[in-house]
CSV table of C-alpha atoms and ligand atoms in Angstrom, one decimal:
chain,number,residue,atom,x,y,z
A,1,MET,CA,0.0,0.0,0.0
A,2,ALA,CA,1.4,3.4,-0.9
A,3,ASP,CA,2.2,5.9,1.9
A,4,LYS,CA,0.5,8.7,0.0
A,5,LEU,CA,-2.3,8.7,-2.5
A,6,ILE,CA,-1.4,7.9,-6.1
A,7,PRO,CA,-3.3,10.2,-8.5
A,8,LEU,CA,-5.6,8.7,-11.1
A,9,LYS,CA,-5.4,9.5,-14.8
A,10,ILE,CA,-8.3,9.0,-17.2
A,11,ALA,CA,-6.3,7.7,-20.0
A,12,GLY,CA,-8.8,6.6,-22.7
A,13,ILE,CA,-12.5,6.6,-23.3
A,14,GLY,CA,-14.3,4.5,-26.0
A,15,TYR,CA,-17.7,3.4,-27.1
A,16,CYS,CA,-19.7,1.3,-29.5
A,17,VAL,CA,-23.4,1.4,-30.5
A,18,PRO,CA,-25.1,-1.2,-32.8
A,19,GLU,CA,-26.0,-0.3,-36.3
A,20,THR,CA,-29.7,-1.1,-36.3
A,21,VAL,CA,-31.9,2.0,-35.7
A,22,VAL,CA,-35.5,1.8,-34.4
A,23,THR,CA,-37.4,5.1,-34.6
A,24,ASN,CA,-40.4,6.2,-32.6
A,25,ASP,CA,-42.4,5.8,-35.8
A,26,ASP,CA,-41.3,2.2,-36.0
A,27,LEU,CA,-42.6,1.6,-32.5
A,28,THR,CA,-46.1,2.5,-33.6
A,29,LYS,CA,-46.1,-0.9,-35.3
A,30,LEU,CA,-45.8,-2.5,-31.9
A,31,TYR,CA,-48.4,-0.6,-29.8
A,32,GLU,CA,-50.4,2.6,-29.8
A,33,THR,CA,-48.0,5.4,-29.4
A,34,SER,CA,-46.6,8.3,-31.5
A,35,ASP,CA,-43.3,10.1,-32.1
A,36,GLU,CA,-44.9,13.2,-30.6
A,37,TRP,CA,-45.8,11.5,-27.4
A,38,ILE,CA,-42.4,9.8,-26.9
A,39,TYR,CA,-40.3,12.8,-28.0
A,40,SER,CA,-42.2,15.4,-25.9
A,41,ARG,CA,-42.0,13.3,-22.7
A,42,THR,CA,-38.5,11.9,-23.1
A,43,GLY,CA,-36.5,13.8,-25.8
A,44,ILE,CA,-35.9,10.4,-27.6
A,45,LYS,CA,-36.5,10.1,-31.3
A,46,GLU,CA,-34.7,6.8,-32.0
A,47,ARG,CA,-32.6,4.1,-30.4
A,48,ARG,CA,-30.0,1.5,-31.5
A,49,LEU,CA,-30.7,-2.1,-30.9
A,50,VAL,CA,-28.5,-5.3,-31.3
A,51,SER,CA,-29.5,-7.6,-34.1
A,52,GLY,CA,-28.9,-11.2,-34.9
A,53,ASN,CA,-26.3,-12.7,-32.6
A,54,GLU,CA,-24.8,-9.4,-31.6
A,55,ASN,CA,-24.8,-8.8,-27.9
A,56,ALA,CA,-23.5,-6.8,-25.0
A,57,ILE,CA,-20.1,-8.7,-25.0
A,58,ASP,CA,-19.6,-7.7,-28.7
A,59,LEU,CA,-20.4,-4.1,-28.0
A,60,GLY,CA,-18.3,-4.1,-24.8
A,61,GLU,CA,-15.3,-5.6,-26.7
A,62,LYS,CA,-15.4,-2.9,-29.3
A,63,ALA,CA,-15.8,-0.1,-26.7
A,64,ALA,CA,-12.9,-1.6,-24.6
A,65,LYS,CA,-10.6,-1.8,-27.7
A,66,ASP,CA,-11.5,1.8,-28.6
A,67,ALA,CA,-10.6,3.0,-25.0
A,68,ILE,CA,-7.4,0.9,-24.8
A,69,ALA,CA,-6.2,2.2,-28.2
A,70,LYS,CA,-6.8,5.8,-27.1
A,71,SER,CA,-5.1,5.2,-23.8
A,72,GLY,CA,-2.0,4.0,-25.6
A,73,ILE,CA,-1.5,1.2,-23.1
A,74,ASP,CA,-0.8,-2.4,-24.0
A,75,PRO,CA,-3.8,-4.6,-23.0
A,76,GLU,CA,-1.3,-6.9,-21.2
A,77,ASP,CA,-0.6,-4.0,-18.9
A,78,LEU,CA,-4.1,-3.9,-17.6
A,79,ASP,CA,-4.3,-5.3,-14.1
A,80,MET,CA,-8.0,-5.3,-13.6
A,81,ILE,CA,-11.3,-5.3,-15.6
A,82,ILE,CA,-14.5,-4.1,-14.1
A,83,ALA,CA,-17.7,-4.7,-16.1
A,84,ALA,CA,-20.8,-2.7,-15.3
A,85,SER,CA,-23.8,-4.3,-16.7
A,86,ALA,CA,-27.5,-4.4,-15.8
A,87,ALA,CA,-28.5,-6.3,-18.8
A,88,PRO,CA,-25.8,-8.8,-19.3
A,89,ILE,CA,-25.8,-11.7,-21.8
A,90,GLU,CA,-23.7,-13.8,-19.4
A,91,ILE,CA,-24.2,-13.5,-15.7
A,92,TYR,CA,-20.9,-15.4,-14.9
A,93,SER,CA,-19.2,-13.0,-15.8
A,94,MET,CA,-19.1,-10.1,-18.3
A,95,GLY,CA,-15.7,-9.0,-17.0
A,96,CYS,CA,-14.2,-12.4,-17.8
A,97,GLN,CA,-15.8,-12.4,-21.3
A,98,ILE,CA,-14.2,-9.1,-22.0
A,99,HIS,CA,-10.8,-10.5,-20.7
A,100,LYS,CA,-11.1,-13.4,-23.2
A,101,ARG,CA,-12.2,-11.2,-26.1
A,102,LEU,CA,-9.2,-8.8,-25.6
A,103,GLY,CA,-6.9,-11.9,-25.8
A,104,ILE,CA,-5.2,-10.9,-22.5
A,105,LYS,CA,-2.8,-13.7,-21.4
A,106,LYS,CA,-2.2,-12.3,-17.9
A,107,GLN,CA,-4.7,-13.7,-15.4
A,108,VAL,CA,-5.9,-10.4,-14.0
A,109,PRO,CA,-9.0,-10.0,-11.8
A,110,ALA,CA,-12.2,-9.4,-13.8
A,111,PHE,CA,-15.6,-9.0,-12.2
A,112,ASP,CA,-18.9,-7.4,-12.7
A,113,ILE,CA,-20.8,-4.8,-10.7
A,114,SER,CA,-24.5,-4.2,-11.0
A,115,ALA,CA,-25.6,-0.7,-10.2
A,116,ALA,CA,-27.8,-0.3,-13.2
A,117,CYS,CA,-27.5,3.0,-15.0
A,118,SER,CA,-25.1,4.3,-12.2
A,119,GLY,CA,-22.7,1.5,-13.1
A,120,LEU,CA,-20.0,3.6,-14.8
A,121,ILE,CA,-19.8,6.0,-11.9
A,122,TYR,CA,-19.8,3.2,-9.4
A,123,GLY,CA,-17.0,1.5,-11.4
A,124,LEU,CA,-15.0,4.7,-11.5
A,125,SER,CA,-15.3,5.1,-7.8
A,126,ILE,CA,-14.1,1.6,-7.1
A,127,ALA,CA,-11.2,2.1,-9.6
A,128,LYS,CA,-10.2,5.4,-7.9
A,129,GLY,CA,-10.0,3.7,-4.5
A,130,LEU,CA,-7.8,0.9,-5.9
A,131,ILE,CA,-5.5,3.3,-7.9
A,132,ASN,CA,-5.2,5.9,-5.2
A,133,SER,CA,-4.2,3.3,-2.6
A,134,GLY,CA,-1.5,1.9,-4.9
A,135,MET,CA,-3.1,-1.6,-5.1
A,136,TYR,CA,-3.7,-1.4,-8.9
A,137,LYS,CA,-2.3,0.7,-11.7
A,138,ASN,CA,-4.2,0.2,-14.9
A,139,ILE,CA,-7.9,-0.6,-14.8
A,140,LEU,CA,-10.4,-1.0,-17.6
A,141,ILE,CA,-14.1,-0.2,-16.9
A,142,VAL,CA,-16.6,-1.5,-19.4
A,143,ALA,CA,-20.2,-0.5,-19.2
A,144,THR,CA,-22.3,-2.5,-21.6
A,145,ASP,CA,-26.0,-3.2,-21.7
A,146,ASN,CA,-28.3,-5.3,-23.9
A,147,ASN,CA,-31.5,-3.7,-22.6
A,148,SER,CA,-33.5,-4.6,-25.7
A,149,LYS,CA,-33.4,-8.3,-24.8
A,150,LEU,CA,-34.8,-7.7,-21.3
A,151,LEU,CA,-37.6,-5.4,-22.2
A,152,ASP,CA,-41.3,-6.3,-22.4
A,153,TRP,CA,-41.9,-5.0,-26.0
A,154,THR,CA,-45.6,-4.8,-25.2
A,155,ASP,CA,-45.0,-2.4,-22.4
A,156,ARG,CA,-45.2,1.0,-24.1
A,157,GLY,CA,-44.4,2.9,-20.9
A,158,THR,CA,-41.0,1.3,-20.5
A,159,SER,CA,-39.7,-0.1,-23.8
A,160,ILE,CA,-39.8,3.4,-25.5
A,161,LEU,CA,-36.9,4.5,-23.2
A,162,PHE,CA,-34.1,2.1,-23.7
A,163,GLY,CA,-31.4,1.4,-26.3
A,164,ASP,CA,-28.3,-0.8,-26.5
A,165,GLY,CA,-24.7,0.4,-26.3
A,166,ALA,CA,-21.4,0.1,-24.6
A,167,GLY,CA,-18.8,2.6,-23.2
A,168,ALA,CA,-15.4,2.0,-21.7
A,169,MET,CA,-12.7,3.9,-19.8
A,170,VAL,CA,-9.1,3.1,-19.1
A,171,VAL,CA,-7.9,4.6,-15.8
A,172,THR,CA,-4.3,4.4,-14.8
A,173,ALA,CA,-1.9,5.7,-12.1
A,174,SER,CA,-1.0,9.3,-13.1
A,175,ASP,CA,2.6,10.2,-13.4
A,176,ASP,CA,2.2,14.0,-13.3
A,177,GLY,CA,0.7,14.3,-9.8
A,178,VAL,CA,-2.7,15.4,-11.1
A,179,ASP,CA,-5.8,13.4,-10.2
A,180,ASP,CA,-8.4,13.5,-13.0
A,181,ILE,CA,-11.2,12.7,-10.6
A,182,ILE,CA,-11.6,15.9,-8.6
A,183,SER,CA,-14.5,14.5,-6.7
A,184,ILE,CA,-16.6,11.4,-6.8
A,185,ASP,CA,-19.6,10.1,-4.7
A,186,ILE,CA,-22.0,7.2,-5.0
A,187,ARG,CA,-25.3,6.6,-3.2
A,188,SER,CA,-28.2,4.2,-3.0
A,189,ASP,CA,-31.6,3.8,-1.3
A,190,GLY,CA,-33.0,0.3,-1.4
A,191,ASN,CA,-36.4,1.5,-0.1
A,192,TYR,CA,-37.1,2.6,-3.6
A,193,ASP,CA,-36.2,-0.7,-5.2
A,194,HIS,CA,-39.8,-1.1,-6.5
A,195,LEU,CA,-39.4,1.8,-8.9
A,196,ILE,CA,-37.4,-0.3,-11.4
A,197,SER,CA,-36.9,-4.0,-11.1
A,198,LEU,CA,-35.8,-7.1,-13.0
A,199,PRO,CA,-36.7,-10.2,-11.0
A,200,PHE,CA,-34.7,-13.3,-11.6
A,201,SER,CA,-36.8,-15.9,-13.3
A,202,GLY,CA,-35.0,-19.1,-12.7
A,203,LYS,CA,-36.8,-22.3,-11.8
A,204,ASN,CA,-36.4,-24.1,-8.5
A,205,CYS,CA,-35.8,-27.9,-8.3
A,206,PRO,CA,-39.0,-29.5,-9.6
A,207,LEU,CA,-39.2,-31.7,-6.4
A,208,VAL,CA,-39.6,-28.5,-4.4
A,209,GLU,CA,-41.7,-26.2,-6.6
A,210,PRO,CA,-42.9,-27.7,-9.8
A,211,ASN,CA,-43.9,-24.5,-11.7
A,212,ASP,CA,-43.5,-22.7,-15.0
A,213,VAL,CA,-41.8,-19.4,-14.7
A,214,LEU,CA,-42.2,-16.8,-17.4
A,215,PRO,CA,-39.0,-15.0,-18.5
A,216,SER,CA,-38.8,-11.8,-16.5
A,217,THR,CA,-38.5,-8.3,-18.0
A,218,ILE,CA,-37.7,-4.8,-16.8
A,219,LYS,CA,-40.5,-3.4,-14.8
A,220,MET,CA,-40.6,0.4,-14.3
A,221,ASN,CA,-42.8,2.8,-12.6
A,222,GLY,CA,-41.9,5.7,-14.9
A,223,ARG,CA,-43.8,8.4,-13.1
A,224,GLY,CA,-42.3,7.2,-9.7
A,225,VAL,CA,-38.7,7.2,-11.1
A,226,TYR,CA,-39.2,10.7,-12.6
A,227,ALA,CA,-40.5,12.1,-9.3
A,228,PHE,CA,-37.8,10.5,-7.2
A,229,VAL,CA,-35.0,11.6,-9.4
A,230,VAL,CA,-36.2,15.1,-10.0
A,231,LYS,CA,-36.5,15.4,-6.2
A,232,ILE,CA,-32.9,14.3,-5.3
A,233,LEU,CA,-30.6,14.7,-8.3
A,234,PRO,CA,-30.5,18.5,-8.9
A,235,ASN,CA,-29.6,19.3,-5.2
A,236,TYR,CA,-27.2,16.3,-5.1
A,237,VAL,CA,-25.2,17.6,-8.1
A,238,ASP,CA,-25.2,21.1,-6.7
A,239,ASN,CA,-23.9,19.8,-3.4
A,240,LEU,CA,-21.3,17.7,-5.1
A,241,ILE,CA,-19.8,20.8,-6.7
A,242,LYS,CA,-20.0,22.8,-3.5
A,243,ASN,CA,-18.4,20.1,-1.4
A,244,SER,CA,-15.5,19.8,-3.8
A,245,GLY,CA,-14.6,23.4,-3.2
A,246,LEU,CA,-15.6,24.4,-6.7
A,247,THR,CA,-18.4,26.7,-8.0
A,248,VAL,CA,-20.7,26.1,-10.9
A,249,ASP,CA,-18.6,28.7,-12.9
A,250,ASP,CA,-15.6,26.3,-12.6
A,251,ILE,CA,-17.6,23.6,-14.5
A,252,ASP,CA,-17.2,23.6,-18.3
A,253,TYR,CA,-19.8,20.9,-19.0
A,254,LEU,CA,-22.5,18.7,-17.5
A,255,ILE,CA,-22.5,15.3,-19.1
A,256,PRO,CA,-25.4,13.4,-17.3
A,257,HIS,CA,-26.8,9.9,-17.7
A,258,GLN,CA,-29.1,10.0,-20.7
A,259,ALA,CA,-32.5,8.8,-19.4
A,260,ASN,CA,-35.0,11.6,-19.9
A,261,VAL,CA,-34.4,15.1,-21.2
A,262,ARG,CA,-36.8,16.6,-18.6
A,263,ILE,CA,-34.6,15.1,-15.8
A,264,ILE,CA,-31.5,16.6,-17.4
A,265,GLN,CA,-33.2,20.0,-17.7
A,266,ALA,CA,-34.1,19.8,-14.0
A,267,VAL,CA,-30.4,19.5,-13.1
A,268,GLN,CA,-29.5,22.2,-15.7
A,269,GLU,CA,-32.0,24.6,-14.1
A,270,ARG,CA,-30.7,24.0,-10.6
A,271,LEU,CA,-27.2,24.7,-11.7
A,272,ASN,CA,-28.3,27.5,-14.0
A,273,LEU,CA,-26.2,26.3,-16.9
A,274,PRO,CA,-26.6,27.5,-20.5
A,275,ASP,CA,-27.6,24.9,-23.1
A,276,GLU,CA,-24.1,24.8,-24.6
A,277,LYS,CA,-22.7,23.4,-21.4
A,278,VAL,CA,-25.2,20.6,-21.1
A,279,ILE,CA,-24.6,17.5,-23.3
A,280,THR,CA,-27.6,15.4,-24.4
A,281,ASN,CA,-27.6,12.8,-27.1
A,282,LEU,CA,-30.5,10.6,-26.0
A,283,LYS,CA,-32.4,11.8,-29.0
A,284,TYR,CA,-30.5,9.3,-31.1
A,285,TYR,CA,-29.7,6.5,-28.6
A,286,GLY,CA,-32.4,6.5,-25.8
A,287,ASN,CA,-31.3,5.3,-22.5
A,288,THR,CA,-28.2,3.0,-22.9
A,289,SER,CA,-27.9,2.5,-19.1
A,290,ALA,CA,-24.4,2.6,-17.7
A,291,ALA,CA,-22.9,3.2,-21.2
A,292,SER,CA,-24.7,6.5,-21.7
A,293,ILE,CA,-22.2,8.7,-20.1
A,294,PRO,CA,-19.0,7.5,-21.9
A,295,ILE,CA,-21.0,7.4,-25.2
A,296,ALA,CA,-22.0,11.0,-24.6
A,297,ILE,CA,-18.5,12.1,-23.7
A,298,VAL,CA,-16.8,10.6,-26.8
A,299,GLU,CA,-19.5,11.7,-29.2
A,300,SER,CA,-19.6,15.3,-27.9
A,301,VAL,CA,-15.8,15.6,-28.1
A,302,ALA,CA,-15.9,14.2,-31.7
A,303,GLN,CA,-18.7,16.7,-32.6
A,304,GLY,CA,-16.7,19.6,-31.1
A,305,LYS,CA,-19.4,20.3,-28.4
A,306,VAL,CA,-17.0,19.4,-25.6
A,307,LYS,CA,-13.4,20.7,-25.6
A,308,LEU,CA,-10.7,18.5,-24.0
A,309,GLY,CA,-8.8,20.0,-21.2
A,310,SER,CA,-12.0,20.8,-19.5
A,311,LYS,CA,-13.7,20.1,-16.1
A,312,VAL,CA,-16.9,18.1,-16.4
A,313,VAL,CA,-19.6,17.0,-14.0
A,314,LEU,CA,-20.9,13.5,-14.6
A,315,CYS,CA,-24.0,12.3,-12.9
A,316,GLY,CA,-26.3,9.3,-13.1
A,317,PHE,CA,-29.1,7.3,-11.5
A,318,GLY,CA,-30.6,3.9,-11.9
A,319,ALA,CA,-32.4,0.9,-10.5
A,320,GLY,CA,-31.8,0.1,-6.9
A,321,MET,CA,-32.3,3.0,-6.6
A,322,THR,CA,-28.6,4.0,-7.1
A,323,TRP,CA,-27.1,7.3,-8.1
A,324,GLY,CA,-23.7,9.0,-8.2
A,325,GLY,CA,-21.7,11.9,-9.5
A,326,ALA,CA,-18.2,12.8,-10.4
A,327,ILE,CA,-16.2,15.9,-11.3
A,328,VAL,CA,-13.5,14.9,-13.7
A,329,ARG,CA,-10.8,16.4,-15.9
A,330,LEU,CA,-10.9,15.3,-19.5
A,331,ARG,CA,-7.3,15.5,-20.8
A,332,GLU,CA,-6.2,16.1,-24.4
A,333,GLY,CA,-6.0,12.9,-26.5
A,334,ILE,CA,-8.2,10.6,-24.4
A,335,CYS,CA,-11.1,10.3,-26.9
B,1,LIG,O1,-32.8,4.2,-16.0
B,1,LIG,C1,-34.2,4.2,-16.0
B,1,LIG,C2,-34.6,5.6,-15.9
B,1,LIG,N1,-36.1,5.8,-16.1
B,1,LIG,C3,-36.5,7.0,-16.2
B,1,LIG,O2,-35.8,8.0,-16.3
B,1,LIG,C4,-38.0,7.1,-16.3
B,1,LIG,C5,-38.5,8.5,-16.0
B,1,LIG,N2,-39.9,8.6,-16.4
B,1,LIG,C6,-40.3,9.0,-17.6
B,1,LIG,O3,-39.5,9.2,-18.5
B,1,LIG,C7,-41.8,9.1,-17.8
B,1,LIG,O4,-42.5,8.7,-16.7
B,1,LIG,C8,-42.3,8.1,-19.0
B,1,LIG,C9,-41.9,8.8,-20.3
B,1,LIG,C10,-41.8,6.7,-18.8
B,1,LIG,C11,-43.8,8.1,-19.0
B,1,LIG,O5,-44.4,9.4,-19.1
B,1,LIG,P1,-45.5,9.8,-18.1
B,1,LIG,O6,-45.9,11.2,-18.4
B,1,LIG,O7,-45.1,9.6,-16.7
B,1,LIG,O8,-46.7,8.9,-18.4
B,1,LIG,P2,-47.5,7.8,-17.5
B,1,LIG,O9,-46.8,6.6,-17.3
B,1,LIG,O10,-48.0,8.5,-16.3
B,1,LIG,O11,-48.7,7.5,-18.5
B,1,LIG,C12,-49.7,8.6,-18.8
B,1,LIG,C13,-50.6,8.0,-19.9
B,1,LIG,C14,-51.2,6.7,-19.6
B,1,LIG,O12,-52.5,6.7,-20.1
B,1,LIG,P3,-53.8,6.9,-19.2
B,1,LIG,O13,-53.8,5.9,-18.1
B,1,LIG,O14,-53.6,8.3,-18.6
B,1,LIG,O15,-54.9,6.8,-20.1
B,1,LIG,C15,-50.4,5.7,-20.3
B,1,LIG,O16,-51.1,4.5,-20.6
B,1,LIG,O17,-49.8,7.8,-21.1
B,1,LIG,C16,-50.0,6.4,-21.5
B,1,LIG,N3,-48.8,6.0,-22.2
B,1,LIG,C17,-48.5,6.1,-23.5
B,1,LIG,N4,-49.2,6.7,-24.5
B,1,LIG,C18,-48.7,6.7,-25.7
B,1,LIG,C19,-47.7,5.3,-21.6
B,1,LIG,N5,-46.8,5.1,-22.5
B,1,LIG,C20,-47.3,5.6,-23.7
B,1,LIG,C21,-46.7,5.6,-24.9
B,1,LIG,N6,-47.4,6.2,-25.9
B,1,LIG,N7,-45.5,5.1,-25.3
C-alpha cells in the first residue's frame, strides 16, 4: 500500500453502438404510441438495438478496444477489468468475457458490478480507490448493456426509453501528480427498489416447486422514477460541486446519464447552466444504461461540443435506486 495517495489519470474513453436504428415511428407498429408522445416526454427520437447474434459482449469488446487504443497502453498491462452491466448476456461474468475477447494472457482479476445506470460512476469510484491506494495501476471499466433483450416489448411505458450500447474507460496511475477525478460520490436507497426491477426468473428444483416461470422483463414505474430523481438529483449535483470546493462557474460541461431530457433539464436549471454546457444525445440513442455517459463524452468531443482539457460533471441514477456523481478532468488525447 502506498504511503501517499497515487493520483488517477483518465487515459482513454471509447464506445460502441449497434447499427440497427429503431425510430419512434417504428414503435407504432408494436403498440399505440406516437413520435410526438415519446419525444415530448423523453427527448428520444430513436434508439440503436442489437440484431442477430450481436450482444453486449460484442459491444463491450469494441468499446474496450477503442478506449485501450486511445489510452496507448498495452492490454497486457491492464491489471483489472470491471464490467458494469445491468442487462448482461452472461451472468458469470461479463468481465471475464471481455478479458477473453481482448486476448489478454495475464490472469488479472475481472468482475462485474450491478448498479444499473449508475454502473459507470460506481466502477469509476471503485477504480479510484484501488488506484489511489496503490493496489492497482491500470484498470479497464466496461459499461455494456443489452437492454433490448430484457424489455417487455408490449409495455409502451418502458420499452420506448431504452437502447443498447457500450462505453469503456481506461484509468491508470497518473505520473504527473494530477488526479483527473476531482470529486466522486456514489449513493443508494433500497427503499425505492420497487421503482425499477428485473426479477430473476430461474426455476427451482421440480421436487420443491414444480412450476413454470415466465422470463422476466424490466418493470418500471416511470412516473415514480421521474418524481424520485427530480427530487434528489439537482440538489445532489449542486452539493457535489460545492463540497468539492468548486463553484458552478468552474464547471465547463454537464454530461449526465441520458434517461430523460426533462430530468437533465431539472439538473441544468438547478445549476443555472446554459444549453451549450449541457450534453444530451438521448435523441439518437435512448437510455443506454451505464454506457450512456461514456458514449455522450466521446461523441460530444468528436462533434466539437466538448473541448478536451475541461472540467466536467458526470451524474447518473438507476435501478436500486442508485445514483452518483463525479467531477472529472478530461485531458487532451483521451477520446
Ligand atoms: O434508468 C431508467 C430511468 N427511467 C426513467 O428515467 C423514467 C422516467 N420517467 C419517464 O420518463 C416518464 O414517466 C415516462 C416517459 C416513462 C412516462 O411518461 P408519463 O408522463 O409519466 O406517463 P404515464 O406513465 O403517467 O402515463 C400517462 C398516460 C397513460 O394513459 P392513461 O392511463 O392516462 O390513459 C399511459 O397508458 O400515457 C399512456 N402511455 C402512453 N401513451 C402513448 C404510456 N406510455 C405511452 C406511450 N405512448 N409510449
